[in-house]
Amino acid sequence: MAEKVHCTIDGRTVEPRRGQTILQVADELGIYIPRYCYHPGLSIAGNCRICLVSVEKAPKPQIACYTQVQEGMTVWTHNEAAQKARRGVLEFLLVNHPLDCPVCDQAGECWLQDYYMQFGLYTSRLREDKIKKAKAKVLGPAVILDAERCILCTRCVRFCNEIAGTHELEVFQMGAHEELGTYPGVELKNPYSGCVVDICPVGALTDRDFRFKARVWYLSEQKSVCPGCATGCNIRVHFNQKRTHHALGKRVMRLKPRYNPHVNDWWMCDEGRYGYRWIDEGRLLVPQKRRDGTYVDLDWDQALSDVASGLRAVMDKHGPSSVAVLPSPQQTNEALYLVRRLFAEHLGVRHVDFWIPPATQGYHDDFLIKADKNPNSAGARLLGLFPRDGSPAAEEFLLNHGPLKALYVFRHDLLGRYGEEALRPLLGNLELLVYQGTNRNATSRRADYVLPSAAYMEEHGTFVNFKGRVQRLFQCLEPLAQSLPDWKILVRLAVLLGLELGHSGQEEIFLDMAREIPALDGLDYAALGDQGVESDFSGIPLWPKTVNRQRSNVSREQPAHLPRVTNDE
């Protein structure tokens, strides 16, 4: 156990561990000390000086981020001496800072604004012309720099050096002419480049994707999980429902990482960060039926009645072995559980298989990005969604087509994956092809019936990541147009097939799963909380295998397919 020391902070006697800094101890006590350069995920630079505190017997204020607590130390974090020192530091930081708050994307989230209102409010004594530096300088595909706003905290430099390991950024020149920039001939183009915008405390580094989209005080926020790969990074969804005319019909404005020490710490990759556009683009909006080569709109009652009649007719004529169902690892556990109950258990369909191998190995590294570009492959395997009775795997089954007469596809773009020619024998043999998903693709354009699903931001539910961590999704948007959550579609379809699944909500479905599956025993939505629970999945073959989180293989280049347009695979 680490040695303890005795010290006093703002009149409170505490026993922190030797080696802790004043700022770390203050954070644990709930005492907030201003900071710019300090970040808990980076090394300590101690260069912004805004965290100055008074330490008894010290000749001058000390920086809290670097000064370690000592036996008998007495610290005052908000006395007049500390406040005066911070005002002086803030005054120097603002000497050359441009007065462009009305057009700065950081307005509303800027720590310079916050700290000035908190303890600044001084009358400027300086009349010199401000030093001019580069404005709106493109550093890479995701990031733009306004050097005049930069306070040289070096958070971004340390991130590229210590986390991404790609070393694109540095501070050049000296004195008042110091300026952040990239090395000659180098772009800020690593797969995690958007993180430098997250950690920039001012408006120097801004997101090219979000730039001038919306003021942050018009945005609402909800917690969620990134569906971009098997890691399941925790995210915050920022969406605009107050000034929709400014967003040109788009609801989702940006995604930000949400701290979870068990999954992604403070970070997320650019692939996941900018892979949200499909939420508002290319969506399926209304149930449809293909008739004479074109699609006609249906209401839900008619569409589900037709699908139920078609399934019943195929099964009565050819038997359950003539039907195959392809659920997707993009779906929630709750939806997958009902797929299994409806098709495998109640209807006796032997071939219910979620896994379609990708055409090529997905981009991956040994930090956060996984080759499996699905958030819930582990959950699908946990629920047993693979062929019964020795039936072949999905790919072999589809390409060899066999006796298949009805195919129910969730979200997979089979035609986009295999092509029309490879699937022609299968398609020619089918009497019914149903597509249920969120976005238009080649398969939805070939289906007999199209059923629009809600996206992950439009429903509650859970995913299981590659480590076996069960994590919650929180609904932040209403389903677009007439789309519905998968579980609602399946419950209504079951009724029309003469079955009763007996569920009225996602949490009720999860509780049923928890009673049935030992790995989920005792869990409910409240127990999962904001950061999920890593359950005991021993003996259950999760996909893919767990790998160590290291940073040595982070490439400087972003994957060529960034950003993703749709989640329908």
mmCIF file of C-alpha atoms in Angstrom, residues 190-562:
data_model
loop_
_atom_site.group_PDB
_atom_site.id
_atom_site.type_symbol
_atom_site.label_atom_id
_atom_site.label_comp_id
_atom_site.label_asym_id
_atom_site.label_seq_id
_atom_site.Cartn_x
_atom_site.Cartn_y
_atom_site.Cartn_z
ATOM 1 C CA ASN A 190 -3.871 9.852 -37.582
ATOM 2 C CA PRO A 191 -6.974 7.711 -36.850
ATOM 3 C CA TYR A 192 -7.579 9.588 -33.571
ATOM 4 C CA SER A 193 -6.971 13.151 -34.778
ATOM 5 C CA GLY A 194 -10.399 14.413 -33.657
ATOM 6 C CA CYS A 195 -9.373 13.865 -30.025
ATOM 7 C CA VAL A 196 -7.137 16.953 -30.139
ATOM 8 C CA VAL A 197 -10.289 19.031 -30.633
ATOM 9 C CA ASP A 198 -11.907 17.367 -27.600
ATOM 10 C CA ILE A 199 -9.010 18.246 -25.313
ATOM 11 C CA CYS A 200 -8.307 21.747 -26.642
ATOM 12 C CA PRO A 201 -9.558 24.014 -23.813
ATOM 13 C CA VAL A 202 -10.003 27.044 -26.094
ATOM 14 C CA GLY A 203 -11.032 27.614 -29.710
ATOM 15 C CA ALA A 204 -7.656 27.010 -31.332
ATOM 16 C CA LEU A 205 -8.367 23.519 -32.694
ATOM 17 C CA THR A 206 -11.843 23.106 -34.127
ATOM 18 C CA ASP A 207 -13.607 20.263 -35.888
ATOM 19 C CA ARG A 208 -13.966 20.751 -39.642
ATOM 20 C CA ASP A 209 -17.061 18.552 -39.647
ATOM 21 C CA PHE A 210 -18.813 20.558 -36.895
ATOM 22 C CA ARG A 211 -17.473 23.987 -37.886
ATOM 23 C CA PHE A 212 -20.265 26.609 -37.944
ATOM 24 C CA LYS A 213 -23.012 23.963 -37.777
ATOM 25 C CA ALA A 214 -24.638 25.054 -34.528
ATOM 26 C CA ARG A 215 -24.000 26.934 -31.311
ATOM 27 C CA VAL A 216 -23.303 24.520 -28.485
ATOM 28 C CA TRP A 217 -25.994 26.037 -26.259
ATOM 29 C CA TYR A 218 -28.601 24.886 -28.782
ATOM 30 C CA LEU A 219 -27.434 21.260 -28.535
ATOM 31 C CA SER A 220 -28.935 18.539 -26.394
ATOM 32 C CA GLU A 221 -26.833 15.611 -25.180
ATOM 33 C CA GLN A 222 -27.388 11.930 -24.439
ATOM 34 C CA LYS A 223 -25.131 9.022 -23.526
ATOM 35 C CA SER A 224 -24.680 6.120 -25.945
ATOM 36 C CA VAL A 225 -22.245 3.539 -27.320
ATOM 37 C CA CYS A 226 -20.432 3.817 -30.655
ATOM 38 C CA PRO A 227 -21.612 1.125 -33.129
ATOM 39 C CA GLY A 228 -18.518 1.433 -35.338
ATOM 40 C CA CYS A 229 -16.622 -1.653 -34.121
ATOM 41 C CA ALA A 230 -16.461 -4.325 -31.435
ATOM 42 C CA THR A 231 -14.795 -2.024 -28.868
ATOM 43 C CA GLY A 232 -18.029 -0.171 -28.110
ATOM 44 C CA CYS A 233 -16.511 3.176 -27.134
ATOM 45 C CA ASN A 234 -18.678 5.231 -24.824
ATOM 46 C CA ILE A 235 -19.891 8.403 -26.522
ATOM 47 C CA ARG A 236 -22.018 11.499 -26.038
ATOM 48 C CA VAL A 237 -24.451 12.273 -28.838
ATOM 49 C CA HIS A 238 -24.960 15.996 -29.439
ATOM 50 C CA PHE A 239 -28.152 16.631 -31.357
ATOM 51 C CA ASN A 240 -30.056 19.722 -32.423
ATOM 52 C CA GLN A 241 -33.783 19.945 -31.829
ATOM 53 C CA LYS A 242 -33.965 23.634 -30.920
ATOM 54 C CA ARG A 243 -32.747 25.246 -34.141
ATOM 55 C CA THR A 244 -33.500 22.640 -36.794
ATOM 56 C CA HIS A 245 -33.598 25.269 -39.555
ATOM 57 C CA HIS A 246 -29.902 25.889 -38.887
ATOM 58 C CA ALA A 247 -29.118 22.183 -39.286
ATOM 59 C CA LEU A 248 -30.661 21.810 -42.754
ATOM 60 C CA GLY A 249 -32.809 18.933 -41.580
ATOM 61 C CA LYS A 250 -30.022 17.080 -39.799
ATOM 62 C CA ARG A 251 -30.612 16.083 -36.197
ATOM 63 C CA VAL A 252 -27.210 14.712 -35.126
ATOM 64 C CA MET A 253 -24.500 17.385 -34.990
ATOM 65 C CA ARG A 254 -21.502 15.527 -33.595
ATOM 66 C CA LEU A 255 -20.289 12.650 -31.436
ATOM 67 C CA LYS A 256 -17.884 13.096 -28.535
ATOM 68 C CA PRO A 257 -16.091 10.442 -26.437
ATOM 69 C CA ARG A 258 -17.460 9.748 -22.972
ATOM 70 C CA TYR A 259 -15.019 8.731 -20.250
ATOM 71 C CA ASN A 260 -15.042 5.040 -19.386
ATOM 72 C CA PRO A 261 -11.837 3.645 -17.849
ATOM 73 C CA HIS A 262 -12.904 0.079 -18.715
ATOM 74 C CA VAL A 263 -13.350 0.672 -22.448
ATOM 75 C CA ASN A 264 -11.969 3.797 -24.119
ATOM 76 C CA ASP A 265 -10.767 6.157 -21.364
ATOM 77 C CA TRP A 266 -11.215 9.695 -22.783
ATOM 78 C CA TRP A 267 -10.741 8.821 -26.457
ATOM 79 C CA MET A 268 -12.476 7.599 -29.610
ATOM 80 C CA CYS A 269 -11.354 7.065 -33.194
ATOM 81 C CA ASP A 270 -12.238 9.283 -36.148
ATOM 82 C CA GLU A 271 -13.944 6.369 -37.888
ATOM 83 C CA GLY A 272 -16.532 6.215 -35.129
ATOM 84 C CA ARG A 273 -16.640 9.962 -34.507
ATOM 85 C CA TYR A 274 -17.587 10.872 -38.075
ATOM 86 C CA GLY A 275 -19.606 7.753 -38.863
ATOM 87 C CA TYR A 276 -22.946 9.225 -37.831
ATOM 88 C CA ARG A 277 -24.257 10.724 -41.074
ATOM 89 C CA TRP A 278 -26.331 7.663 -41.952
ATOM 90 C CA ILE A 279 -28.624 8.532 -39.032
ATOM 91 C CA ASP A 280 -30.180 11.310 -41.111
ATOM 92 C CA GLU A 281 -29.197 10.341 -44.670
ATOM 93 C CA GLY A 282 -30.406 7.546 -46.929
ATOM 94 C CA ARG A 283 -32.886 6.217 -44.392
ATOM 95 C CA LEU A 284 -35.813 3.912 -45.040
ATOM 96 C CA LEU A 285 -38.835 5.936 -43.990
ATOM 97 C CA VAL A 286 -41.969 3.869 -44.619
ATOM 98 C CA PRO A 287 -42.898 0.170 -45.084
ATOM 99 C CA GLN A 288 -42.933 -0.749 -48.766
ATOM 100 C CA LYS A 289 -43.860 -3.577 -51.123
ATOM 101 C CA ARG A 290 -42.262 -4.242 -54.493
ATOM 102 C CA ARG A 291 -44.852 -4.371 -57.237
ATOM 103 C CA ASP A 292 -44.041 -4.573 -60.957
ATOM 104 C CA GLY A 293 -40.483 -3.401 -60.397
ATOM 105 C CA THR A 294 -41.401 -0.352 -58.302
ATOM 106 C CA TYR A 295 -42.166 0.148 -54.619
ATOM 107 C CA VAL A 296 -45.484 1.228 -53.159
ATOM 108 C CA ASP A 297 -45.908 2.533 -49.626
ATOM 109 C CA LEU A 298 -47.886 0.529 -47.080
ATOM 110 C CA ASP A 299 -49.007 1.167 -43.538
ATOM 111 C CA TRP A 300 -47.506 -1.042 -40.844
ATOM 112 C CA ASP A 301 -50.589 -3.197 -40.373
ATOM 113 C CA GLN A 302 -50.769 -4.070 -44.059
ATOM 114 C CA ALA A 303 -47.011 -4.609 -44.437
ATOM 115 C CA LEU A 304 -46.711 -6.937 -41.441
ATOM 116 C CA SER A 305 -49.884 -8.782 -42.365
ATOM 117 C CA ASP A 306 -48.462 -9.442 -45.845
ATOM 118 C CA VAL A 307 -45.101 -10.592 -44.455
ATOM 119 C CA ALA A 308 -46.789 -12.896 -41.928
ATOM 120 C CA SER A 309 -48.997 -14.397 -44.668
ATOM 121 C CA GLY A 310 -45.978 -14.893 -46.923
ATOM 122 C CA LEU A 311 -43.949 -16.627 -44.214
ATOM 123 C CA ARG A 312 -46.859 -18.847 -43.238
ATOM 124 C CA ALA A 313 -47.482 -19.831 -46.872
ATOM 125 C CA VAL A 314 -43.825 -20.773 -47.466
ATOM 126 C CA MET A 315 -43.594 -22.792 -44.249
ATOM 127 C CA ASP A 316 -46.866 -24.600 -44.882
ATOM 128 C CA LYS A 317 -45.759 -25.510 -48.398
ATOM 129 C CA HIS A 318 -42.034 -26.211 -47.935
ATOM 130 C CA GLY A 319 -41.468 -26.530 -44.176
ATOM 131 C CA PRO A 320 -39.275 -24.541 -41.723
ATOM 132 C CA SER A 321 -36.083 -25.742 -43.424
ATOM 133 C CA SER A 322 -36.983 -23.613 -46.453
ATOM 134 C CA VAL A 323 -36.676 -20.394 -44.408
ATOM 135 C CA ALA A 324 -33.455 -18.625 -43.371
ATOM 136 C CA VAL A 325 -33.102 -15.578 -41.116
ATOM 137 C CA LEU A 326 -30.042 -13.304 -41.059
ATOM 138 C CA PRO A 327 -30.028 -11.081 -37.963
ATOM 139 C CA SER A 328 -27.296 -8.459 -37.684
ATOM 140 C CA PRO A 329 -24.601 -7.780 -35.063
ATOM 141 C CA GLN A 330 -25.606 -4.118 -35.512
ATOM 142 C CA GLN A 331 -28.843 -4.914 -33.664
ATOM 143 C CA THR A 332 -29.296 -4.685 -29.902
ATOM 144 C CA ASN A 333 -29.360 -7.738 -27.663
ATOM 145 C CA GLU A 334 -33.043 -7.106 -27.069
ATOM 146 C CA ALA A 335 -33.836 -7.295 -30.782
ATOM 147 C CA LEU A 336 -31.625 -10.353 -31.303
ATOM 148 C CA TYR A 337 -33.268 -12.135 -28.385
ATOM 149 C CA LEU A 338 -36.699 -11.690 -29.989
ATOM 150 C CA VAL A 339 -35.323 -12.849 -33.356
ATOM 151 C CA ARG A 340 -34.228 -16.074 -31.696
ATOM 152 C CA ARG A 341 -37.479 -16.545 -29.798
ATOM 153 C CA LEU A 342 -39.710 -15.850 -32.786
ATOM 154 C CA PHE A 343 -37.892 -17.630 -35.578
ATOM 155 C CA ALA A 344 -35.736 -20.319 -33.953
ATOM 156 C CA GLU A 345 -37.914 -21.309 -30.987
ATOM 157 C CA HIS A 346 -41.502 -20.640 -32.054
ATOM 158 C CA LEU A 347 -41.316 -21.122 -35.820
ATOM 159 C CA GLY A 348 -38.604 -23.806 -35.795
ATOM 160 C CA VAL A 349 -36.330 -22.096 -38.338
ATOM 161 C CA ARG A 350 -33.031 -23.983 -38.248
ATOM 162 C CA HIS A 351 -30.891 -21.423 -40.029
ATOM 163 C CA VAL A 352 -30.680 -18.239 -37.917
ATOM 164 C CA ASP A 353 -27.143 -16.931 -38.368
ATOM 165 C CA PHE A 354 -25.858 -13.413 -37.687
ATOM 166 C CA TRP A 355 -22.338 -13.653 -39.074
ATOM 167 C CA ILE A 356 -21.490 -12.621 -42.638
ATOM 168 C CA PRO A 357 -17.680 -12.361 -43.032
ATOM 169 C CA PRO A 358 -16.541 -8.954 -44.312
ATOM 170 C CA ALA A 359 -15.289 -8.738 -47.881
ATOM 171 C CA THR A 360 -11.897 -7.539 -46.622
ATOM 172 C CA GLN A 361 -10.248 -7.353 -43.230
ATOM 173 C CA GLY A 362 -11.435 -4.152 -41.578
ATOM 174 C CA TYR A 363 -8.926 -1.480 -40.574
ATOM 175 C CA HIS A 364 -7.718 -2.112 -37.038
ATOM 176 C CA ASP A 365 -4.951 -1.324 -34.578
ATOM 177 C CA ASP A 366 -4.055 -2.572 -31.123
ATOM 178 C CA PHE A 367 -5.469 0.457 -29.282
ATOM 179 C CA LEU A 368 -9.230 0.976 -29.825
ATOM 180 C CA ILE A 369 -10.095 0.106 -33.425
ATOM 181 C CA LYS A 370 -11.149 -3.501 -34.040
ATOM 182 C CA ALA A 371 -11.367 -5.351 -37.367
ATOM 183 C CA ASP A 372 -14.920 -6.451 -36.559
ATOM 184 C CA LYS A 373 -16.943 -3.378 -37.538
ATOM 185 C CA ASN A 374 -19.999 -4.459 -35.555
ATOM 186 C CA PRO A 375 -20.780 -3.464 -31.960
ATOM 187 C CA ASN A 376 -22.636 -6.606 -30.923
ATOM 188 C CA SER A 377 -21.062 -9.719 -32.443
ATOM 189 C CA ALA A 378 -20.369 -10.954 -28.905
ATOM 190 C CA GLY A 379 -23.999 -10.427 -27.929
ATOM 191 C CA ALA A 380 -25.228 -12.353 -30.977
ATOM 192 C CA ARG A 381 -22.964 -15.288 -30.144
ATOM 193 C CA LEU A 382 -24.051 -15.131 -26.519
ATOM 194 C CA LEU A 383 -27.657 -15.496 -27.664
ATOM 195 C CA GLY A 384 -26.796 -18.517 -29.809
ATOM 196 C CA LEU A 385 -27.635 -17.042 -33.199
ATOM 197 C CA PHE A 386 -25.910 -19.532 -35.455
ATOM 198 C CA PRO A 387 -27.223 -22.442 -37.564
ATOM 199 C CA ARG A 388 -28.892 -25.388 -35.849
ATOM 200 C CA ASP A 389 -28.389 -29.120 -36.475
ATOM 201 C CA GLY A 390 -25.117 -28.821 -38.363
ATOM 202 C CA SER A 391 -26.503 -26.449 -41.024
ATOM 203 C CA PRO A 392 -23.807 -24.626 -42.987
ATOM 204 C CA ALA A 393 -22.681 -21.104 -42.048
ATOM 205 C CA ALA A 394 -24.462 -18.139 -43.603
ATOM 206 C CA GLU A 395 -22.030 -17.475 -46.439
ATOM 207 C CA GLU A 396 -21.941 -21.089 -47.650
ATOM 208 C CA PHE A 397 -25.679 -21.403 -47.242
ATOM 209 C CA LEU A 398 -26.418 -18.270 -49.272
ATOM 210 C CA LEU A 399 -23.997 -18.961 -52.105
ATOM 211 C CA ASN A 400 -25.075 -22.607 -52.438
ATOM 212 C CA HIS A 401 -28.751 -21.535 -51.942
ATOM 213 C CA GLY A 402 -30.036 -25.121 -51.432
ATOM 214 C CA PRO A 403 -33.797 -25.473 -50.824
ATOM 215 C CA LEU A 404 -34.271 -21.915 -49.593
ATOM 216 C CA LYS A 405 -37.668 -20.350 -50.415
ATOM 217 C CA ALA A 406 -37.896 -17.447 -47.928
ATOM 218 C CA LEU A 407 -35.119 -15.169 -46.638
ATOM 219 C CA TYR A 408 -35.585 -12.587 -43.862
ATOM 220 C CA VAL A 409 -32.618 -10.184 -43.750
ATOM 221 C CA PHE A 410 -31.889 -7.706 -40.963
ATOM 222 C CA ARG A 411 -29.581 -4.848 -42.070
ATOM 223 C CA HIS A 412 -27.075 -6.985 -44.041
ATOM 224 C CA ASP A 413 -26.447 -5.729 -47.582
ATOM 225 C CA LEU A 414 -26.058 -9.134 -49.227
ATOM 226 C CA LEU A 415 -26.132 -7.854 -52.798
ATOM 227 C CA GLY A 416 -23.603 -5.184 -51.972
ATOM 228 C CA ARG A 417 -21.396 -7.824 -50.362
ATOM 229 C CA TYR A 418 -21.620 -10.663 -52.910
ATOM 230 C CA GLY A 419 -23.011 -9.053 -56.057
ATOM 231 C CA GLU A 420 -26.034 -9.867 -58.188
ATOM 232 C CA GLU A 421 -24.306 -12.590 -60.198
ATOM 233 C CA ALA A 422 -23.197 -14.654 -57.191
ATOM 234 C CA LEU A 423 -26.670 -14.509 -55.633
ATOM 235 C CA ARG A 424 -28.690 -14.963 -58.826
ATOM 236 C CA PRO A 425 -29.443 -18.687 -58.177
ATOM 237 C CA LEU A 426 -30.585 -17.891 -54.632
ATOM 238 C CA LEU A 427 -32.734 -14.924 -55.640
ATOM 239 C CA GLY A 428 -34.310 -16.860 -58.487
ATOM 240 C CA ASN A 429 -35.327 -19.619 -56.062
ATOM 241 C CA LEU A 430 -36.881 -17.316 -53.433
ATOM 242 C CA GLU A 431 -40.602 -16.827 -53.090
ATOM 243 C CA LEU A 432 -40.207 -14.191 -50.343
ATOM 244 C CA LEU A 433 -37.375 -11.767 -49.529
ATOM 245 C CA VAL A 434 -37.942 -9.443 -46.556
ATOM 246 C CA TYR A 435 -35.495 -6.679 -45.686
ATOM 247 C CA GLN A 436 -35.658 -4.993 -42.266
ATOM 248 C CA GLY A 437 -33.110 -2.243 -41.656
ATOM 249 C CA THR A 438 -32.337 1.421 -41.273
ATOM 250 C CA ASN A 439 -30.868 2.526 -44.632
ATOM 251 C CA ARG A 440 -31.390 1.967 -48.322
ATOM 252 C CA ASN A 441 -28.930 -0.396 -49.992
ATOM 253 C CA ALA A 442 -28.751 -2.879 -52.865
ATOM 254 C CA THR A 443 -30.561 -5.569 -50.871
ATOM 255 C CA SER A 444 -33.427 -3.291 -49.807
ATOM 256 C CA ARG A 445 -33.895 -2.327 -53.474
ATOM 257 C CA ARG A 446 -34.304 -6.016 -54.378
ATOM 258 C CA ALA A 447 -36.548 -7.120 -51.483
ATOM 259 C CA ASP A 448 -40.217 -7.994 -51.795
ATOM 260 C CA TYR A 449 -40.989 -6.147 -48.555
ATOM 261 C CA VAL A 450 -38.993 -3.392 -46.849
ATOM 262 C CA LEU A 451 -39.529 -2.706 -43.133
ATOM 263 C CA PRO A 452 -37.806 0.458 -41.772
ATOM 264 C CA SER A 453 -35.980 0.013 -38.457
ATOM 265 C CA ALA A 454 -35.043 2.633 -35.881
ATOM 266 C CA ALA A 455 -31.342 3.461 -35.535
ATOM 267 C CA TYR A 456 -29.370 2.862 -32.348
ATOM 268 C CA MET A 457 -29.823 6.510 -31.280
ATOM 269 C CA GLU A 458 -33.587 6.072 -31.580
ATOM 270 C CA GLU A 459 -34.076 3.268 -29.054
ATOM 271 C CA HIS A 460 -32.959 1.919 -25.727
ATOM 272 C CA GLY A 461 -31.030 -1.339 -25.581
ATOM 273 C CA THR A 462 -27.700 -3.032 -24.916
ATOM 274 C CA PHE A 463 -24.585 -4.155 -26.781
ATOM 275 C CA VAL A 464 -21.853 -6.578 -25.649
ATOM 276 C CA ASN A 465 -18.340 -5.552 -26.664
ATOM 277 C CA PHE A 466 -15.420 -7.803 -27.565
ATOM 278 C CA LYS A 467 -14.392 -8.122 -23.904
ATOM 279 C CA GLY A 468 -17.857 -9.244 -22.832
ATOM 280 C CA ARG A 469 -18.807 -5.878 -21.339
ATOM 281 C CA VAL A 470 -22.569 -5.310 -21.436
ATOM 282 C CA GLN A 471 -23.300 -1.630 -22.127
ATOM 283 C CA ARG A 472 -26.466 0.442 -22.408
ATOM 284 C CA LEU A 473 -27.766 2.560 -25.246
ATOM 285 C CA PHE A 474 -29.941 5.511 -24.294
ATOM 286 C CA GLN A 475 -32.566 6.830 -26.700
ATOM 287 C CA CYS A 476 -31.955 10.441 -27.693
ATOM 288 C CA LEU A 477 -34.049 10.821 -30.865
ATOM 289 C CA GLU A 478 -37.501 9.728 -31.921
ATOM 290 C CA PRO A 479 -37.499 7.119 -34.730
ATOM 291 C CA LEU A 480 -37.299 8.867 -38.078
ATOM 292 C CA ALA A 481 -40.559 9.075 -40.052
ATOM 293 C CA GLN A 482 -42.436 5.730 -39.718
ATOM 294 C CA SER A 483 -39.460 3.587 -38.666
ATOM 295 C CA LEU A 484 -39.871 1.465 -35.537
ATOM 296 C CA PRO A 485 -37.467 -0.282 -33.147
ATOM 297 C CA ASP A 486 -36.781 -3.856 -34.233
ATOM 298 C CA TRP A 487 -38.354 -5.299 -31.096
ATOM 299 C CA LYS A 488 -41.667 -3.566 -31.787
ATOM 300 C CA ILE A 489 -41.743 -4.861 -35.353
ATOM 301 C CA LEU A 490 -41.033 -8.412 -34.171
ATOM 302 C CA VAL A 491 -43.671 -8.328 -31.414
ATOM 303 C CA ARG A 492 -46.312 -7.144 -33.897
ATOM 304 C CA LEU A 493 -45.233 -9.712 -36.492
ATOM 305 C CA ALA A 494 -45.453 -12.489 -33.892
ATOM 306 C CA VAL A 495 -49.066 -11.561 -33.076
ATOM 307 C CA LEU A 496 -49.973 -11.807 -36.767
ATOM 308 C CA LEU A 497 -48.339 -15.248 -36.869
ATOM 309 C CA GLY A 498 -50.546 -16.355 -33.984
ATOM 310 C CA LEU A 499 -47.760 -16.146 -31.392
ATOM 311 C CA GLU A 500 -47.371 -14.096 -28.224
ATOM 312 C CA LEU A 501 -43.871 -12.939 -27.252
ATOM 313 C CA GLY A 502 -45.265 -11.077 -24.250
ATOM 314 C CA HIS A 503 -43.001 -8.023 -24.127
ATOM 315 C CA SER A 504 -43.902 -4.356 -23.829
ATOM 316 C CA GLY A 505 -40.479 -2.708 -23.626
ATOM 317 C CA GLN A 506 -36.729 -3.148 -23.967
ATOM 318 C CA GLU A 507 -36.025 -3.409 -20.247
ATOM 319 C CA GLU A 508 -38.599 -6.172 -19.876
ATOM 320 C CA ILE A 509 -36.890 -8.060 -22.721
ATOM 321 C CA PHE A 510 -33.502 -7.622 -21.055
ATOM 322 C CA LEU A 511 -34.823 -8.988 -17.759
ATOM 323 C CA ASP A 512 -36.071 -12.081 -19.587
ATOM 324 C CA MET A 513 -32.611 -12.538 -21.124
ATOM 325 C CA ALA A 514 -30.957 -12.123 -17.729
ATOM 326 C CA ARG A 515 -33.144 -14.853 -16.244
ATOM 327 C CA GLU A 516 -32.263 -17.217 -19.075
ATOM 328 C CA ILE A 517 -28.544 -16.529 -19.691
ATOM 329 C CA PRO A 518 -26.134 -17.180 -16.787
ATOM 330 C CA ALA A 519 -23.667 -14.517 -17.965
ATOM 331 C CA LEU A 520 -26.383 -11.868 -17.485
ATOM 332 C CA ASP A 521 -27.758 -13.222 -14.219
ATOM 333 C CA GLY A 522 -28.702 -10.500 -11.758
ATOM 334 C CA LEU A 523 -28.291 -7.656 -14.245
ATOM 335 C CA ASP A 524 -30.836 -5.012 -15.155
ATOM 336 C CA TYR A 525 -30.616 -1.564 -16.744
ATOM 337 C CA ALA A 526 -29.983 0.085 -13.375
ATOM 338 C CA ALA A 527 -27.099 -2.290 -12.621
ATOM 339 C CA LEU A 528 -25.500 -1.565 -16.004
ATOM 340 C CA GLY A 529 -25.488 2.157 -15.244
ATOM 341 C CA ASP A 530 -23.619 4.538 -17.544
ATOM 342 C CA GLN A 531 -20.476 2.437 -18.008
ATOM 343 C CA GLY A 532 -21.746 -1.122 -18.245
ATOM 344 C CA VAL A 533 -20.746 -4.336 -16.500
ATOM 345 C CA GLU A 534 -18.138 -6.863 -17.601
ATOM 346 C CA SER A 535 -19.782 -10.218 -16.974
ATOM 347 C CA ASP A 536 -18.366 -13.721 -16.766
ATOM 348 C CA PHE A 537 -18.464 -15.060 -20.309
ATOM 349 C CA SER A 538 -16.128 -17.987 -19.632
ATOM 350 C CA GLY A 539 -16.930 -20.892 -21.914
ATOM 351 C CA ILE A 540 -18.890 -18.707 -24.341
ATOM 352 C CA PRO A 541 -17.082 -18.147 -27.673
ATOM 353 C CA LEU A 542 -17.146 -14.364 -28.108
ATOM 354 C CA TRP A 543 -16.109 -12.751 -31.376
ATOM 355 C CA PRO A 544 -13.421 -11.636 -31.939
ATOM 356 C CA LYS A 545 -10.885 -12.831 -29.379
ATOM 357 C CA THR A 546 -9.803 -10.298 -26.766
ATOM 358 C CA VAL A 547 -6.505 -8.530 -27.485
ATOM 359 C CA ASN A 548 -4.349 -6.339 -25.293
ATOM 360 C CA ARG A 549 -4.792 -2.587 -25.552
ATOM 361 C CA GLN A 550 -1.485 -1.140 -26.665
ATOM 362 C CA ARG A 551 -0.572 1.833 -28.784
ATOM 363 C CA SER A 552 2.422 0.658 -30.778
ATOM 364 C CA ASN A 553 0.572 -0.041 -34.029
ATOM 365 C CA VAL A 554 -1.398 3.191 -34.455
ATOM 366 C CA SER A 555 -0.824 4.235 -38.038
ATOM 367 C CA ARG A 556 -0.555 7.888 -38.963
ATOM 368 C CA GLU A 557 -2.995 7.365 -41.829
ATOM 369 C CA GLN A 558 -6.740 7.260 -41.371
ATOM 370 C CA PRO A 559 -8.556 4.313 -42.969
ATOM 371 C CA ALA A 560 -9.546 4.996 -46.550
ATOM 372 C CA HIS A 561 -13.233 4.282 -45.901
ATOM 373 C CA LEU A 562 -13.588 7.075 -43.326
#
